[in-house]
XYZ file of C-alpha atoms in Angstrom:
284
model
C -23.506 252.559 186.735
C -26.124 250.934 189.086
C -28.090 249.438 186.165
C -25.062 247.522 185.053
C -24.142 246.364 188.494
C -27.420 244.852 189.476
C -28.381 243.431 186.097
C -28.853 239.854 185.816
C -26.074 238.078 183.614
C -26.391 235.326 181.304
C -24.435 232.225 181.259
C -21.821 232.041 178.403
C -22.600 228.578 177.649
C -25.820 226.306 178.024
C -23.681 223.361 178.504
C -21.844 222.288 181.862
C -18.649 220.432 181.341
C -17.896 218.012 184.131
C -14.498 216.480 182.892
C -15.284 214.151 179.949
C -19.142 214.775 180.641
C -21.015 217.351 178.919
C -24.684 218.166 180.260
C -27.020 220.385 178.635
C -28.327 222.732 181.350
C -31.631 223.185 179.599
C -32.477 219.623 180.214
C -30.891 219.621 183.388
C -33.420 222.259 184.819
C -36.380 220.441 183.425
C -35.143 217.070 185.183
C -34.766 219.077 188.480
C -38.056 220.362 188.085
C -39.733 217.151 187.331
C -37.953 215.413 190.353
C -39.278 218.145 192.504
C -42.637 218.149 191.232
C -42.785 214.298 191.622
C -41.694 214.578 195.163
C -44.345 217.044 196.051
C -47.112 215.126 194.195
C -46.294 211.908 196.141
C -45.788 213.494 199.221
C -49.315 215.294 199.294
C -51.094 212.049 197.832
C -49.652 210.185 200.641
C -50.521 212.601 203.477
C -54.198 212.856 201.679
C -54.464 208.960 201.632
C -55.211 209.152 197.826
C -52.241 206.940 196.990
C -48.869 205.840 197.940
C -45.806 207.526 196.780
C -45.037 204.537 194.504
C -48.437 204.706 192.818
C -48.086 208.554 192.220
C -44.408 208.312 190.985
C -45.548 205.582 188.320
C -48.519 207.860 187.327
C -46.274 210.787 187.261
C -43.497 209.174 184.915
C -46.249 208.233 182.395
C -47.220 211.827 182.674
C -43.738 213.073 182.446
C -42.973 211.248 179.196
C -46.297 212.318 177.416
C -45.728 215.768 178.668
C -42.343 216.101 177.057
C -43.726 214.705 173.827
C -46.932 216.787 173.933
C -44.697 219.860 174.554
C -42.320 219.150 171.786
C -45.195 218.296 169.360
C -46.986 221.696 170.352
C -43.758 223.529 169.664
C -43.011 221.747 166.217
C -46.498 222.561 165.010
C -47.128 225.922 166.340
C -43.798 227.894 166.494
C -43.255 230.815 164.063
C -39.837 229.401 163.062
C -41.816 226.386 161.567
C -39.544 223.592 162.921
C -41.927 221.021 161.365
C -39.911 221.598 158.217
C -36.832 220.369 159.536
C -37.492 216.678 160.597
C -33.624 216.061 161.591
C -34.449 218.788 164.552
C -37.838 217.514 165.873
C -36.098 215.601 168.825
C -33.271 217.944 169.686
C -34.861 218.927 172.790
C -31.744 220.296 174.501
C -31.638 223.143 172.064
C -34.924 224.748 173.464
C -38.477 224.263 172.211
C -40.958 222.891 174.552
C -44.480 224.261 174.470
C -45.937 224.216 178.029
C -49.458 224.028 176.935
C -49.130 220.996 174.833
C -47.154 219.291 177.644
C -49.730 220.084 180.354
C -52.500 218.689 178.103
C -50.652 215.435 177.216
C -48.983 214.819 180.417
C -52.417 215.420 182.602
C -54.477 213.060 180.368
C -51.945 210.392 180.341
C -51.110 210.825 183.860
C -54.765 210.471 184.803
C -55.186 207.520 182.621
C -52.246 205.654 184.206
C -53.723 206.810 187.890
C -57.135 205.270 186.941
C -55.439 202.243 186.085
C -53.901 202.178 189.444
C -57.310 202.605 191.143
C -56.540 206.248 192.192
C -59.536 208.599 191.923
C -59.260 211.509 189.314
C -60.205 214.067 191.921
C -57.488 212.852 194.165
C -54.778 213.046 191.581
C -55.767 216.521 190.389
C -56.026 218.066 193.807
C -52.485 216.223 194.358
C -50.944 217.569 191.347
C -52.275 220.995 191.288
C -49.385 222.802 193.312
C -46.756 220.318 192.059
C -46.930 221.337 188.660
C -46.142 225.191 189.015
C -43.120 223.872 191.156
C -41.845 221.944 188.181
C -42.484 224.815 185.812
C -40.727 227.324 188.185
C -37.627 225.149 188.159
C -37.884 224.101 184.607
C -37.998 227.838 183.159
C -34.304 228.402 184.316
C -33.271 226.385 181.169
C -34.424 229.397 179.059
C -31.971 231.437 181.139
C -29.131 228.968 180.279
C -30.143 229.063 176.637
C -30.415 232.878 176.358
C -33.897 232.599 174.889
C -37.640 233.731 175.336
C -36.624 236.990 176.929
C -38.818 240.158 177.027
C -38.618 243.453 175.242
C -36.069 246.120 176.124
C -36.014 247.641 179.801
C -34.220 250.023 181.857
C -35.106 248.477 185.329
C -32.251 247.479 187.454
C -33.079 243.714 186.989
C -32.808 243.712 183.280
C -31.102 240.512 181.476
C -27.911 240.735 179.714
C -27.827 239.004 176.381
C -24.650 238.161 174.660
C -25.462 239.045 171.217
C -26.998 242.397 172.311
C -24.059 244.057 174.597
C -25.196 247.358 176.177
C -29.032 246.466 176.382
C -31.105 245.085 178.936
C -34.098 242.826 178.513
C -37.086 241.759 180.617
C -36.102 238.514 182.204
C -39.466 236.671 181.455
C -38.011 233.452 182.400
C -37.685 234.857 186.070
C -40.938 236.502 185.871
C -42.603 233.153 185.101
C -40.496 231.187 187.569
C -41.645 233.656 190.193
C -45.101 233.638 189.458
C -45.138 229.787 189.540
C -43.467 229.581 192.759
C -45.918 231.792 194.450
C -48.731 229.912 192.770
C -47.435 226.846 194.142
C -47.403 228.334 197.494
C -50.795 229.700 197.317
C -52.574 226.629 196.155
C -50.644 224.602 199.348
C -51.903 227.284 201.490
C -55.459 227.278 200.215
C -55.637 223.580 200.297
C -54.737 223.371 203.993
C -56.722 226.237 205.160
C -59.890 226.024 203.141
C -59.916 222.741 201.064
C -61.320 224.480 198.106
C -63.158 222.469 195.500
C -61.389 222.342 192.174
C -57.786 223.079 193.105
C -56.621 221.935 189.821
C -58.882 224.615 188.072
C -57.553 227.255 190.356
C -54.109 226.241 189.213
C -54.969 226.371 185.492
C -56.735 229.836 186.012
C -53.621 231.191 187.899
C -51.004 230.002 185.524
C -53.207 231.308 182.640
C -53.452 234.851 183.925
C -49.493 234.884 184.591
C -48.782 233.383 181.302
C -50.913 235.790 179.412
C -49.212 238.855 181.111
C -45.736 237.476 180.588
C -46.363 236.130 176.980
C -47.122 239.842 176.092
C -43.799 241.052 177.064
C -41.872 238.504 174.988
C -40.271 239.567 171.587
C -39.249 236.244 170.210
C -41.216 235.256 166.914
C -44.537 233.888 167.397
C -47.757 233.199 165.483
C -50.008 236.031 166.451
C -53.893 237.058 165.519
C -56.059 239.684 166.550
C -52.972 241.695 168.338
C -52.247 238.640 170.646
C -49.801 235.976 170.382
C -50.873 232.496 170.084
C -50.104 231.316 173.582
C -51.965 234.431 174.799
C -55.168 232.928 173.013
C -54.312 229.597 174.534
C -54.039 231.082 178.080
C -57.376 232.909 177.413
C -59.142 229.802 176.285
C -57.539 227.902 179.336
C -58.647 230.382 181.823
C -62.007 230.670 180.673
C -62.503 226.939 180.649
C -61.004 226.864 184.208
C -63.194 229.839 185.561
C -66.289 227.968 184.058
C -65.576 224.862 185.838
C -65.220 226.853 189.206
C -68.392 228.599 188.506
C -70.175 225.428 187.781
C -68.711 223.625 190.768
C -69.781 226.404 193.032
C -73.254 226.153 191.795
C -73.581 222.707 192.467
C -74.904 222.684 196.154
C -73.570 220.007 198.227
C -76.094 217.390 199.435
C -74.812 217.560 203.067
C -75.684 221.231 203.087
C -79.442 220.803 202.282
C -81.730 220.548 205.169
C -83.488 217.242 205.605
C -86.993 217.116 204.195
C -90.080 215.739 206.034
C -89.964 212.583 203.894
C -86.553 211.846 204.740
C -86.992 212.031 208.240
C -90.276 210.639 208.623
C -89.072 206.912 209.014
C -86.463 207.858 211.552
C -87.115 208.353 215.192
C -84.553 210.802 216.356
C -85.287 209.824 220.020
C -84.438 206.180 219.333
C -80.833 205.399 220.220
C -80.918 202.624 217.867
C -82.208 204.492 214.809
C -79.797 204.396 211.812
C -78.075 207.543 210.787
C -78.671 209.083 207.397
C -75.357 209.876 205.590
C -75.367 212.302 202.815
C -74.434 211.270 199.582
C -70.932 212.354 198.701
């Protein structure tokens, strides 16, 4: 029927054989995502005059290494399968098992630390990296497709995902949902930054990602720690989203000094009719 014709097939193997070389597709997707994210980060930083591509690449690589370690640590500690009980598998990343929340936290913090050592402002890094992160995530999520993992519950939708061990049944392709969500988020952040230059672009990224992740996580059926009717990653998304929203609200309430009208005391010593009078610049 139509459903079978247009359903999404899964790869028969998560390993690409190129002659004598075997490449794990999961790692390849993450690597491609990292390269794309660093490219966009460097391009944005250079165009904004925040830093050179070389400086941003240096900070990004520190962040990537820390991010992978943080993501793996988050998975090992929090996954319902209790991988912490098997130390021999802790570093077998190619089999899957990277927790995005842990990766983002560790990667961003270490990347910012390295950027500050290079003399780059925190605000400049966060603004530049905001759309680069969802771009990398959008590509990296395809690693789950190759590994036939982290799919959603059963569905009759025509774009259902085929899984080899469940022939005849289709599942929500949550990897695709998250990939498309992140890609749209990347585009929205770039557009918003070009048109309106909003404050707190990174907070908008966190909020946007948290909303999408909360929804998509609710569709997944893989084993996960849960409580209060929600999965652990849904609770994590709620906390991250609330913190991001609070940051945006606080930032909005801070009235920029250049929007305040000059007071009598600030203008009394300046003669506006004198061409040689010094100008008063707002504190940035």
